Coordinates of C-alpha atoms and ligand atoms in Angstrom, one line a residue:
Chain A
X1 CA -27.0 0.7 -12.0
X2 CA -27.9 0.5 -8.3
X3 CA -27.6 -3.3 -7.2
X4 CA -30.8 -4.1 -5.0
X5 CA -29.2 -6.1 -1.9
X6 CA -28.7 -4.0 1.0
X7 CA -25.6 -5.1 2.6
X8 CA -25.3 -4.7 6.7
X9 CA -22.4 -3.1 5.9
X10 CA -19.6 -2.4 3.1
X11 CA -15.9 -1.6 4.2
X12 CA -14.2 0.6 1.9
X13 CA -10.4 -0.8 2.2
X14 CA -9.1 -3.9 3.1
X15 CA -6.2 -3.0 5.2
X16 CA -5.7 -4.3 9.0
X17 CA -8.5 -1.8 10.6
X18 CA -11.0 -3.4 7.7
X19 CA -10.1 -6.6 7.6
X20 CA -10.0 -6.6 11.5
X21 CA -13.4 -5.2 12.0
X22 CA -14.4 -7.9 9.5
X23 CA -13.8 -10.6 11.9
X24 CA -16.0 -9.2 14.1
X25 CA -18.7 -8.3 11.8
X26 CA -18.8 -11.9 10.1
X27 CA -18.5 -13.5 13.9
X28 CA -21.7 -12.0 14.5
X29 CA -23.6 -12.7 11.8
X30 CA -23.1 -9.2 10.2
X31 CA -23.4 -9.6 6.4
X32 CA -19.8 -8.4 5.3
X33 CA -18.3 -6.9 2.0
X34 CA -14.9 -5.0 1.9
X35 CA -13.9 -3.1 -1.5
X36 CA -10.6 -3.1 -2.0
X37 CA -8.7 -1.0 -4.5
X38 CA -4.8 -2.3 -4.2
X39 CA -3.3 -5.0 -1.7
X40 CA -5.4 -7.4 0.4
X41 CA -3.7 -6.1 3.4
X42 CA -2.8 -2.8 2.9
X43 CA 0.3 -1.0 3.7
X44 CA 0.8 -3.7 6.2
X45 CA 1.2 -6.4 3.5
X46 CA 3.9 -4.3 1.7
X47 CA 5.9 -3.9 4.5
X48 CA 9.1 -6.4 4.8
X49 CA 9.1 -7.1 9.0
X50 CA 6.7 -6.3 11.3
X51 CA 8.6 -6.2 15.1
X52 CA 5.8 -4.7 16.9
X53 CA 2.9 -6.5 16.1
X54 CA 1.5 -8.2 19.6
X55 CA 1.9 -12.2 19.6
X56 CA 4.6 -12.7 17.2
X57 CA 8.0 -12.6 19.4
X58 CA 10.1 -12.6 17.0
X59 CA 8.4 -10.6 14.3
X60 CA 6.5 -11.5 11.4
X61 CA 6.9 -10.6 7.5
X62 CA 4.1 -7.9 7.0
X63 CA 2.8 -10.2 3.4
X64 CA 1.9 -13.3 6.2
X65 CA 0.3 -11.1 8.8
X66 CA -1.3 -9.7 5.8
X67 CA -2.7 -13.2 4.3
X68 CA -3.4 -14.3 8.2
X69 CA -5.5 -11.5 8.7
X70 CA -7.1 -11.7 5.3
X71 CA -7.9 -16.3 5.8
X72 CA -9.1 -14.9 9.5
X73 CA -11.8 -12.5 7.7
X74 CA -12.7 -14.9 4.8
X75 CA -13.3 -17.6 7.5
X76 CA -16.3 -15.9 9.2
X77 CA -17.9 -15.6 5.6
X78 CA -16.5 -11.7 4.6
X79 CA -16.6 -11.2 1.1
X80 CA -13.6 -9.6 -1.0
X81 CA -14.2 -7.3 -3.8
X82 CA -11.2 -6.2 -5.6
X83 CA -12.9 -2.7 -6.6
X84 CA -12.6 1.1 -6.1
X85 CA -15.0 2.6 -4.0
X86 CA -15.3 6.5 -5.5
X87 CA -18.1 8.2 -3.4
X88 CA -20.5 8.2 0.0
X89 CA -23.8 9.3 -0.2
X90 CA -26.8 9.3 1.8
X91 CA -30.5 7.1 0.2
X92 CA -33.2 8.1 2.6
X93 CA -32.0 5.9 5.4
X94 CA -29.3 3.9 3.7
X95 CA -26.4 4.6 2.4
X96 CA -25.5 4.4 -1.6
X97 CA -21.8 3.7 -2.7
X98 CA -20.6 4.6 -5.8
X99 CA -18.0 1.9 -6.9
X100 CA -16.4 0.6 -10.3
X101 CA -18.5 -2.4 -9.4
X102 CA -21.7 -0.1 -10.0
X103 CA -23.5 1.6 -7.7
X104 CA -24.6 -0.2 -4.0
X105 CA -26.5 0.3 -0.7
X106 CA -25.8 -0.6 2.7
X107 CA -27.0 -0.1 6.2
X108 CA -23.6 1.1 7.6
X109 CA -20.2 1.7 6.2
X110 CA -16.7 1.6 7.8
X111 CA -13.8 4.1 6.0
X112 CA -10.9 2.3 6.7
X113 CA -8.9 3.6 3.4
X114 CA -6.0 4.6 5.1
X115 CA -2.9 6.7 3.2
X116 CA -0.4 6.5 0.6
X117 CA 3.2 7.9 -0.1
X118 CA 3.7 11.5 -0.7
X119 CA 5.7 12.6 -3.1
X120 CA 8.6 15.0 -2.9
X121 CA 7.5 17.1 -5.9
X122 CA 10.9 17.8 -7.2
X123 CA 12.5 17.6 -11.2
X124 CA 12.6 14.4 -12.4
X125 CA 10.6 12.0 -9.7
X126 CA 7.6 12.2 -12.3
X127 CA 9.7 11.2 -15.1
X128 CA 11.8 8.2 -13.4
X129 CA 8.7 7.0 -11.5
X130 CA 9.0 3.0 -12.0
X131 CA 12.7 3.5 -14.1
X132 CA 14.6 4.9 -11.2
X133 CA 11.9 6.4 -8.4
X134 CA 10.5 4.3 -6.4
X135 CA 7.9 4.3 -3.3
X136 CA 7.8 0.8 -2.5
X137 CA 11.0 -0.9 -1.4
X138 CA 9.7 -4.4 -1.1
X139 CA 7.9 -4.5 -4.4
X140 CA 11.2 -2.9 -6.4
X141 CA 14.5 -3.1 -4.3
X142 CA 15.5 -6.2 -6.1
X143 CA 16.1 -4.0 -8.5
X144 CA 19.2 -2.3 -7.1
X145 CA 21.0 -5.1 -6.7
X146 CA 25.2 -4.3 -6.6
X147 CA 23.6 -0.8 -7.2
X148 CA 23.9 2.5 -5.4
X149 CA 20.9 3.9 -4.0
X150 CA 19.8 7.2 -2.1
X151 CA 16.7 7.4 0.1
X152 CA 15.1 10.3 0.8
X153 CA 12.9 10.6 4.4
X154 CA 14.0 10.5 7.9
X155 CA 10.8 9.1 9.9
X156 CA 10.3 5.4 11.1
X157 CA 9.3 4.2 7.1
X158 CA 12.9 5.5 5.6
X159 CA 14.8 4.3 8.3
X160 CA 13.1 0.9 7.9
X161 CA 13.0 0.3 3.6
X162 CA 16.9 1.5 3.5
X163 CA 17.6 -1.5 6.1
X164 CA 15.7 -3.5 3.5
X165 CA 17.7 -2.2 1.0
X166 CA 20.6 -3.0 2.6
X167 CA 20.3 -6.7 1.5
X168 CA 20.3 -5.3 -2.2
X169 CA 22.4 -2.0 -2.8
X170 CA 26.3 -1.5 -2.2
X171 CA 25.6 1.4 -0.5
X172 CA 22.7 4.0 0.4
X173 CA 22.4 8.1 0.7
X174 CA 20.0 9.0 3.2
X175 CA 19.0 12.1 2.9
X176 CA 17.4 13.8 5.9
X177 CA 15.6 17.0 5.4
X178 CA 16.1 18.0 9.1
X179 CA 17.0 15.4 12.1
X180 CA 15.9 11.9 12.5
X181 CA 12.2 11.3 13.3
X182 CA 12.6 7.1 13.4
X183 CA 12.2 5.2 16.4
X184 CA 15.4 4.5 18.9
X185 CA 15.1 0.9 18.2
X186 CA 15.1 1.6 13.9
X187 CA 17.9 4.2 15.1
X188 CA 20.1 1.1 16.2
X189 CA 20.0 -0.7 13.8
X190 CA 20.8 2.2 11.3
X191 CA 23.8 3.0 13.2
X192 CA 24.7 -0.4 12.9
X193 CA 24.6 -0.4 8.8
X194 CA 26.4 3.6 9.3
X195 CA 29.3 1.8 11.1
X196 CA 29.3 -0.8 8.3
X197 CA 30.0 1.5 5.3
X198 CA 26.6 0.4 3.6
X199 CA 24.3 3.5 4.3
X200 CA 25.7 7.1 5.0
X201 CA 22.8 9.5 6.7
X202 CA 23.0 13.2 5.4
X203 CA 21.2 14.8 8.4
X204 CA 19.6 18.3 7.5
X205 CA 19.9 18.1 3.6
X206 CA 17.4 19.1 0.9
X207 CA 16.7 17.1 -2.3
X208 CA 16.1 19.3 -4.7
X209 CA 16.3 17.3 -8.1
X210 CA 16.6 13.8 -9.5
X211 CA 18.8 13.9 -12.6
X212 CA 18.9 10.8 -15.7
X213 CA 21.0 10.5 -18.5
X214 CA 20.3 8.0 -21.4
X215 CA 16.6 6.6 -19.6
X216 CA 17.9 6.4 -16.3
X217 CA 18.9 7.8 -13.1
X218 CA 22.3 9.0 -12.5
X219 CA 22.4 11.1 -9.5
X220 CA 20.3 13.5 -7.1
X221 CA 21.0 16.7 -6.5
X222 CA 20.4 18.0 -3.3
X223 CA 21.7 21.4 -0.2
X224 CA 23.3 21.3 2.8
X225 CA 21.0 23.3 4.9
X226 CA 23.7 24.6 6.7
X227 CA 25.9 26.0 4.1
X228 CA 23.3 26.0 1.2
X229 CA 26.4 23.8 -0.7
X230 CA 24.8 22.1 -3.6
X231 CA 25.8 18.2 -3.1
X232 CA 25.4 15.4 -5.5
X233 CA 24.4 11.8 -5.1
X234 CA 25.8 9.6 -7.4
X235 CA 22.7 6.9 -7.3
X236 CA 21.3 4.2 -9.7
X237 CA 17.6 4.3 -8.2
X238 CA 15.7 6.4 -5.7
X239 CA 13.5 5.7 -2.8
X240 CA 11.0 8.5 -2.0
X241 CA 9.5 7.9 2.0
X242 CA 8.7 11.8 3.2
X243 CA 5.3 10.6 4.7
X244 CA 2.0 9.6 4.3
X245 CA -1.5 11.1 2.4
X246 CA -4.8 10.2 3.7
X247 CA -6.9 8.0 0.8
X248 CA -10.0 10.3 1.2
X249 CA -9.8 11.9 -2.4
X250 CA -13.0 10.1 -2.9
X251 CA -14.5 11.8 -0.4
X252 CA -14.3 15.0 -1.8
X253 CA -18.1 15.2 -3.1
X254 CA -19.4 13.4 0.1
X255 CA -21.1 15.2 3.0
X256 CA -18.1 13.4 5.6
X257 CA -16.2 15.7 7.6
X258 CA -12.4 15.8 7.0
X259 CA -10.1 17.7 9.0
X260 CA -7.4 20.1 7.8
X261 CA -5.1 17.7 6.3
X262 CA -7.7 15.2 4.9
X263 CA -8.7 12.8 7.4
X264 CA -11.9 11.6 8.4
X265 CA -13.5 13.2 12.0
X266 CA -15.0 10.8 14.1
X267 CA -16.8 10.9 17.6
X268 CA -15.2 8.5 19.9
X269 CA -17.4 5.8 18.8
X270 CA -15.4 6.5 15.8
X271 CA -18.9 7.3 13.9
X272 CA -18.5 10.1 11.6
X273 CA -20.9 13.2 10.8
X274 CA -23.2 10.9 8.7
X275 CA -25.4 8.5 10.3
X276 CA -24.4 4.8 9.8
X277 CA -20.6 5.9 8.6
X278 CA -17.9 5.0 10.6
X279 CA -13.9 5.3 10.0
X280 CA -11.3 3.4 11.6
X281 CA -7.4 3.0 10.9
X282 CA -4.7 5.3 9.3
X283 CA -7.6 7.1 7.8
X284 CA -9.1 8.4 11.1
X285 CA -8.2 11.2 12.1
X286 CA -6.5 10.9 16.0
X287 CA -5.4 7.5 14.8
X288 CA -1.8 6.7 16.1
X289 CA -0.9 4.8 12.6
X290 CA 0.1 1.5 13.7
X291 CA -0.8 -2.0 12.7
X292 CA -2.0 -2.7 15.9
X293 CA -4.1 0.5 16.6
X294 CA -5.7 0.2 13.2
X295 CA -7.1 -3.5 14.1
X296 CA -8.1 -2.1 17.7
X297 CA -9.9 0.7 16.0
X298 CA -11.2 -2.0 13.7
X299 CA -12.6 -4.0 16.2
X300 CA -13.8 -1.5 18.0
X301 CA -15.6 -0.2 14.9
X302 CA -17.1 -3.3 14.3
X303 CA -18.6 -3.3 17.7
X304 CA -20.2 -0.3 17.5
X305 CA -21.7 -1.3 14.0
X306 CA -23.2 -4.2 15.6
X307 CA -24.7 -1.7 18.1
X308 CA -25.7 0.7 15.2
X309 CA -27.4 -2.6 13.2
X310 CA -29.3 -3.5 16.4
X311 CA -31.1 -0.7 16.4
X312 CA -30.1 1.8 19.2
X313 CA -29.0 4.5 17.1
X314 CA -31.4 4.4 13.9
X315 CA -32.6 7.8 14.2
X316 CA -30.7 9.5 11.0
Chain B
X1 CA -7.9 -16.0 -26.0
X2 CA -4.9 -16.4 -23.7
X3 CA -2.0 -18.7 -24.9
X4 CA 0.0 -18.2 -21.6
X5 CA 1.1 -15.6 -18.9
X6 CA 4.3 -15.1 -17.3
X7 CA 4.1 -13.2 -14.5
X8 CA 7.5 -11.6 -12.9
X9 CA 7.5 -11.1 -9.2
X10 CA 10.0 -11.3 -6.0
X11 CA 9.9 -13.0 -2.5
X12 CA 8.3 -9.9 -0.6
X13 CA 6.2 -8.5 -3.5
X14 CA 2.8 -8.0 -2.1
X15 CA 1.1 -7.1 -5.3
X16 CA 2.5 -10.3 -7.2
X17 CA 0.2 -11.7 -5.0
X18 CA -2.8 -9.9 -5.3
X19 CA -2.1 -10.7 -9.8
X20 CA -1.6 -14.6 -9.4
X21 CA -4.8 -14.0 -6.8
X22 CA -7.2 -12.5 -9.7
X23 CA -5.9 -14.8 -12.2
X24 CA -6.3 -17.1 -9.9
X25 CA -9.8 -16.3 -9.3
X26 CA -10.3 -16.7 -13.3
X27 CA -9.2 -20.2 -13.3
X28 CA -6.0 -18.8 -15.5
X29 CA -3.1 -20.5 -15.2
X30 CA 0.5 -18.3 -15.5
X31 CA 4.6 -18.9 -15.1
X32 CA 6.8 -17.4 -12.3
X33 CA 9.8 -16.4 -12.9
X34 CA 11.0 -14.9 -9.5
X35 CA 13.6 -12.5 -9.8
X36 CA 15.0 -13.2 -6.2
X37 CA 15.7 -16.6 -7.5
X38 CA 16.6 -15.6 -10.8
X39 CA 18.2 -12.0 -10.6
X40 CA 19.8 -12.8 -14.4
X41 CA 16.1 -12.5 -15.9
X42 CA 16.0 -8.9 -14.5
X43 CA 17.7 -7.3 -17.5
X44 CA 14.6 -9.0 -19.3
X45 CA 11.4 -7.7 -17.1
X46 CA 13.0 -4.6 -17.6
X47 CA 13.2 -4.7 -21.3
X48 CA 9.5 -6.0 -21.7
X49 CA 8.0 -3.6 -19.7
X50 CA 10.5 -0.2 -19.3
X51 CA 9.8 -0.1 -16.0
X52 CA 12.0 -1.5 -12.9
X53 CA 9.1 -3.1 -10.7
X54 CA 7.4 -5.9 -9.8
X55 CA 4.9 -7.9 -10.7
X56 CA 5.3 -7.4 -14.9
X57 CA 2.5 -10.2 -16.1
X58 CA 3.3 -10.6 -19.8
X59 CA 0.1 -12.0 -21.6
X60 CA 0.6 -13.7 -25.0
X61 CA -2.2 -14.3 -27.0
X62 CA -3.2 -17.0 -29.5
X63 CA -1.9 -15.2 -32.2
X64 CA 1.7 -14.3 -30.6
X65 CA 0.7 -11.0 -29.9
X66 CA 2.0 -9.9 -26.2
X67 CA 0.4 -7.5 -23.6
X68 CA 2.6 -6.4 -20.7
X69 CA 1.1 -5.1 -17.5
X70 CA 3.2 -3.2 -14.9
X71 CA 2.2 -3.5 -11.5
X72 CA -1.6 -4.6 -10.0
X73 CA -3.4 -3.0 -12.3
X74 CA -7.1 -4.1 -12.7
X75 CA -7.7 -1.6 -15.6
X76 CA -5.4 -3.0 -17.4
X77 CA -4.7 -7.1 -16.3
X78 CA -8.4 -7.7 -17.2
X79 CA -8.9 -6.8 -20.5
X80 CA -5.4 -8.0 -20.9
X81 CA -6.3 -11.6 -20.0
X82 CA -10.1 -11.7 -21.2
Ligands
FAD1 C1 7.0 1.3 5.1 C2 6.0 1.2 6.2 C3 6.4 0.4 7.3 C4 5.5 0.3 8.4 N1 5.9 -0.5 9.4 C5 5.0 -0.7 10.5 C6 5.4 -1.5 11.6 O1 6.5 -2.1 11.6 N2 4.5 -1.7 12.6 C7 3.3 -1.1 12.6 O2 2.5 -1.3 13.5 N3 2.9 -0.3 11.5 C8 3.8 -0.1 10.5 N4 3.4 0.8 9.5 C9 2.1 1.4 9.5 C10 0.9 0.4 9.1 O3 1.2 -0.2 7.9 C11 -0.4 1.1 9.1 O4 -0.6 1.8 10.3 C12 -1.6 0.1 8.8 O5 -1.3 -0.6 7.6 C13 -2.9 0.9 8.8 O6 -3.9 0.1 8.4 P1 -5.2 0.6 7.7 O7 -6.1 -0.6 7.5 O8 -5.8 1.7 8.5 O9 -4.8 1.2 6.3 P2 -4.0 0.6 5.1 O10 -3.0 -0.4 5.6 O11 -3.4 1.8 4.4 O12 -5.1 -0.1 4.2 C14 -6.0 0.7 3.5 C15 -6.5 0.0 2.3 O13 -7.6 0.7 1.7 C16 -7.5 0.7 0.3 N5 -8.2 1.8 -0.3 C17 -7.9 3.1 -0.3 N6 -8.8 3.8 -0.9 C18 -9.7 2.9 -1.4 C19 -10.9 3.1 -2.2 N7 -11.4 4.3 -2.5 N8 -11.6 2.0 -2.5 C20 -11.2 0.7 -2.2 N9 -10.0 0.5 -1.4 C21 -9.3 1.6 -1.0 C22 -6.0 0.7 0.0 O14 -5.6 0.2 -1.2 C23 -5.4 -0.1 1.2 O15 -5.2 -1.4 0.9 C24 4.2 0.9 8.4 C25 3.9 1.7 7.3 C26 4.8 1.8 6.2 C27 4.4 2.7 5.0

C-alpha cells in the first residue's frame, strides 16, 4: 500500500552523509525521514576510534560520534525509520519508494547507503561465518580473547581492526595479498605491535582456504606469492577486511545510473540522472570515503535539496 | 507474551545498541550481561546461540519456551518479542 503523505524528502541510510544532511534539512524546515536498514550511524558507529574526525583532538570512539550525530539530527525534528528501503522509482513528478514499511512518496530523495565488507570468497568463510569468520571486529573480537587470530586485508580497515584486536588475541597473522595500502600513521602503530611480538604481517601472501575441525576454525591456509609455498595459519577466528561493496543492490531495477563498480553517478550538485535523486557519502561515486567527506557531501546535499524544494529546478 | 530478555552485548558493540534501541522503543524491558565485563559468560552466548557474536538477545516466553536472535536482526527480534 502506497502511504499518502508526501515527504520533502526520504534518506535511504542513516550513516554520517544522511544523518549530516539531516541537520540541515530539519534546520530548515525540510520535513525529514531517513530509512535505515542496520546501525544508526553506519560504518562509522562500528568503528572502535575515530583519529581524523575534525574537532575531537584526541579522537573520538566511532559508537559516540555515531549517537552525537544521530541526537544532532533527532533535535531539528528528523524522523528515524528502522526499515529497508528496496527500490527508486519515478510517480509523475514524485518519487515512490518501495520499503518494508510499504510503499512511499516523496519530493526528493538523498542515496546515502554507502558499502559493506567484501568477502574473500574462499573454502570455508561461508561455513564459519559468525563461528570463526568474522567482518566486524568491534561487534566480535571479544571473542578471541587469549586466542590466536589471522586477519586478512592490507588497506587502512585491516590495519586498524587488528590494532583493536590486539587488546584481545595473543597474537595476529596478517595476511597481505600484495604490499601495505594503510596509512603512514596506521603503519606506525603496526610496527609498534610487529616489534611487540603481538601481530606478524605476511606481506604478498594469498589466503586461499579457512579450514575447521570439530565446529570451529583451526587454521588458514594460504601461498607465498613469491615461492607459491603453501603456509598455514594456526588461528582460532578470522577477520576478513579486503575492502568495501557499494549498498546499491537495491538499485538494480531503478532507472539511477551506476558506474562500473556499482556506485551511484552524480553531477557535481551531487544530483543523479533522476530528477529530485541525489547521492551523497561512500555510496557516491568520486566520494573520497571518509567520515568527514561523507558529512560534507551530506551537507552539501542537503543544500542543494533545499534549492531543489524551492523550486529552481522542478522541471523533471 | 514476553517473560524476559537477556540481551548479550560488549562495550564497543554498535548493534547491541541499535537491539536495546528497538526494545526500547517497545517499552520492553531486557537484562545485560556484557561480555567485556563478564568474559566467563562467553562460553554461554556461545552455546545459546552457535554463533561467536554480539548482541545474542535471548527471549523467553511465558511458557519457558526461549527464542535466540543473533545479531540486529529486525526479521527476526520482532516477531521474537511480539
Ligand atoms: C573498519 C573501518 C574503519 C574506518 N575508519 C575511519 C576513520 O578512522 N576515519 C574516517 O574518516 N573514516 C573511516 N572509515 C570510513 C567511514 O566509516 C565511512 O567513510 C563513512 O561511514 C561513510 O558514511 P556514509 O554515510 O556514506 O555510509 P555508511 O556509514 O556506510 O552508512 C550507510 C548506511 O546506510 C544503510 N543502508 C544501506 N542500504 C540501505 C537500504 N537499502 N535501506 C536502508 N538503509 C540502508 C546502512 O545500513 C548504513 O548504516 C572506516 C571504515 C571502516 C569500514
Amino acid at each position: 500500500m502506497t502511504e499518502t503523505k508526501v515527504h520533502d524528502v526520504i534518506m535511504v541510510g542513516a550513516g554520517p552523509a544522511a544523518l549530516a544532511a539531516a541537520v540541515y534539512t530539519t534546520r530548515e524546515d525540510i520535513e525529514t525521514l531517513l530509512f535505515e536498514r542496520g546501525v544508526v550511524g553506519g560504518l562509522a558507529a562500528v568503528t572502535d576510534m575515530v583519529d581524523n574526525y575534525p574537532g575531537f583532538p584526541d579522537g573520538i570512539e566511532g559508537l559516540t560520534l555515531a549517537e552525537n550525530l544521530r541526537k544532532q539530527a533527532e533535535r531539528f525534528g528528523a524522523v528515524i525509520e528502522l526499515g529497508e528501503v528496496t527500490n527508486i522509482a519515478k510517480e509523475g513528478k514524485l518519487l515512490k519508494l518501495e520499503t518494508t514499511s510499504g510503499d512511499m512518496l516523496a519530493k526528493t530523495v538523498l542515496i546515502a547507503t554507502g558499502s559493506d565488507y567484501k568477502k574473500i570468497g574462499v573454502p570455508g568463510e561461508q561455513e564459519y561465518y559468525a563461528r570463526g569468520v568474522h567482518y566486524c571486529a568491534t561487534c566480535d573480537g571479544a571473542f578471541y580473547r587469549d586466542k590466536r587470530l589471522v586477519v586478512v586485508g592490507g588497506g587502512n580497515s585491516a590495519v586498524q581492526e587488528s590494532l583493536f584486536l590486539t587488546r584481545y588475541a595473543t597474537h595476529i597473522d596478517l595476511l597481505v595479498r600484495s604490499e601495505l595500502r594503510a596509512s603512514e600513521v596506521l603503519q606506525h602503530d603496526l610496527q609498534k605491535m610487529v616489534d611487540a611480538g603481538k601481530i606478524t604481517v605476511h606481506l604478498q601472501t594469498a589466503t586461499n582456504e579457512i579450514v575447521g575441525e570439530d565446529n570451529h576454525v583451526v587454521k588458514v591456509v594460504g601461498t607465498d606469492n613469491a615461492s607459491g609455498k603453501k603456509i598455514e595459519f594456526p588461528a582460532d577466528g578470522v577477520f576478513v577486511f579486503v575492502g568495501l561493496k557499494p549498498n546499491t543492490e537495491f538499485l538494480k531495477n531503478s532507472a539511477i545510473e551506476l558506474d562500473e563498480i556499482g556506485l551511484v553517478k552524480t553531477n557535481e550538485d551531487l544530483e543523479t540522472n533522476i530528477t529530485g535523486v541525489f547521492a551523497a557519502g561512500d555510496v557516491r561515486s568520486g566520494s573520497t570515503m571518509q567520515i568527514a567527506t561523507a558529512t560534507g557531501e551530506g551537507a552539501t546535499a542537503a543544500l542543494r535539496i533545499r534549492e531543489y524544494l524551492e523550486g529552481h529546478k522542478q522541471t523533471s | 507474551m514476553v517473560k524476559n530478555i537477556t540481551i548479550f552485548t560488549t562495550n564497543t558493540c554498535a548493534y547491541c545498541a541499535m537491539v536495546k534501541k528497538y526494545l526500547g522503543a517497545k517499552g520492553l524491558p531486557y537484562d545485560v550481561v556484557n561480555l567485556d565485563e563478564q568474559p566467563e559468560r562467553q562460553a554461554e552466548a556461545l552455546a545459546l546461540s552457535g554463533a561467536m557474536t554480539v548482541p545474542i538477545t535471548v527471549v523467553t516466553k511465558q511458557d519457558d519456551t526461549r527464542q535466540v536472535v543473533i545479531g540486529y536482526n529486525l526479521a527476526k527480534l520482532a516477531p521474537a518479542v511480539a
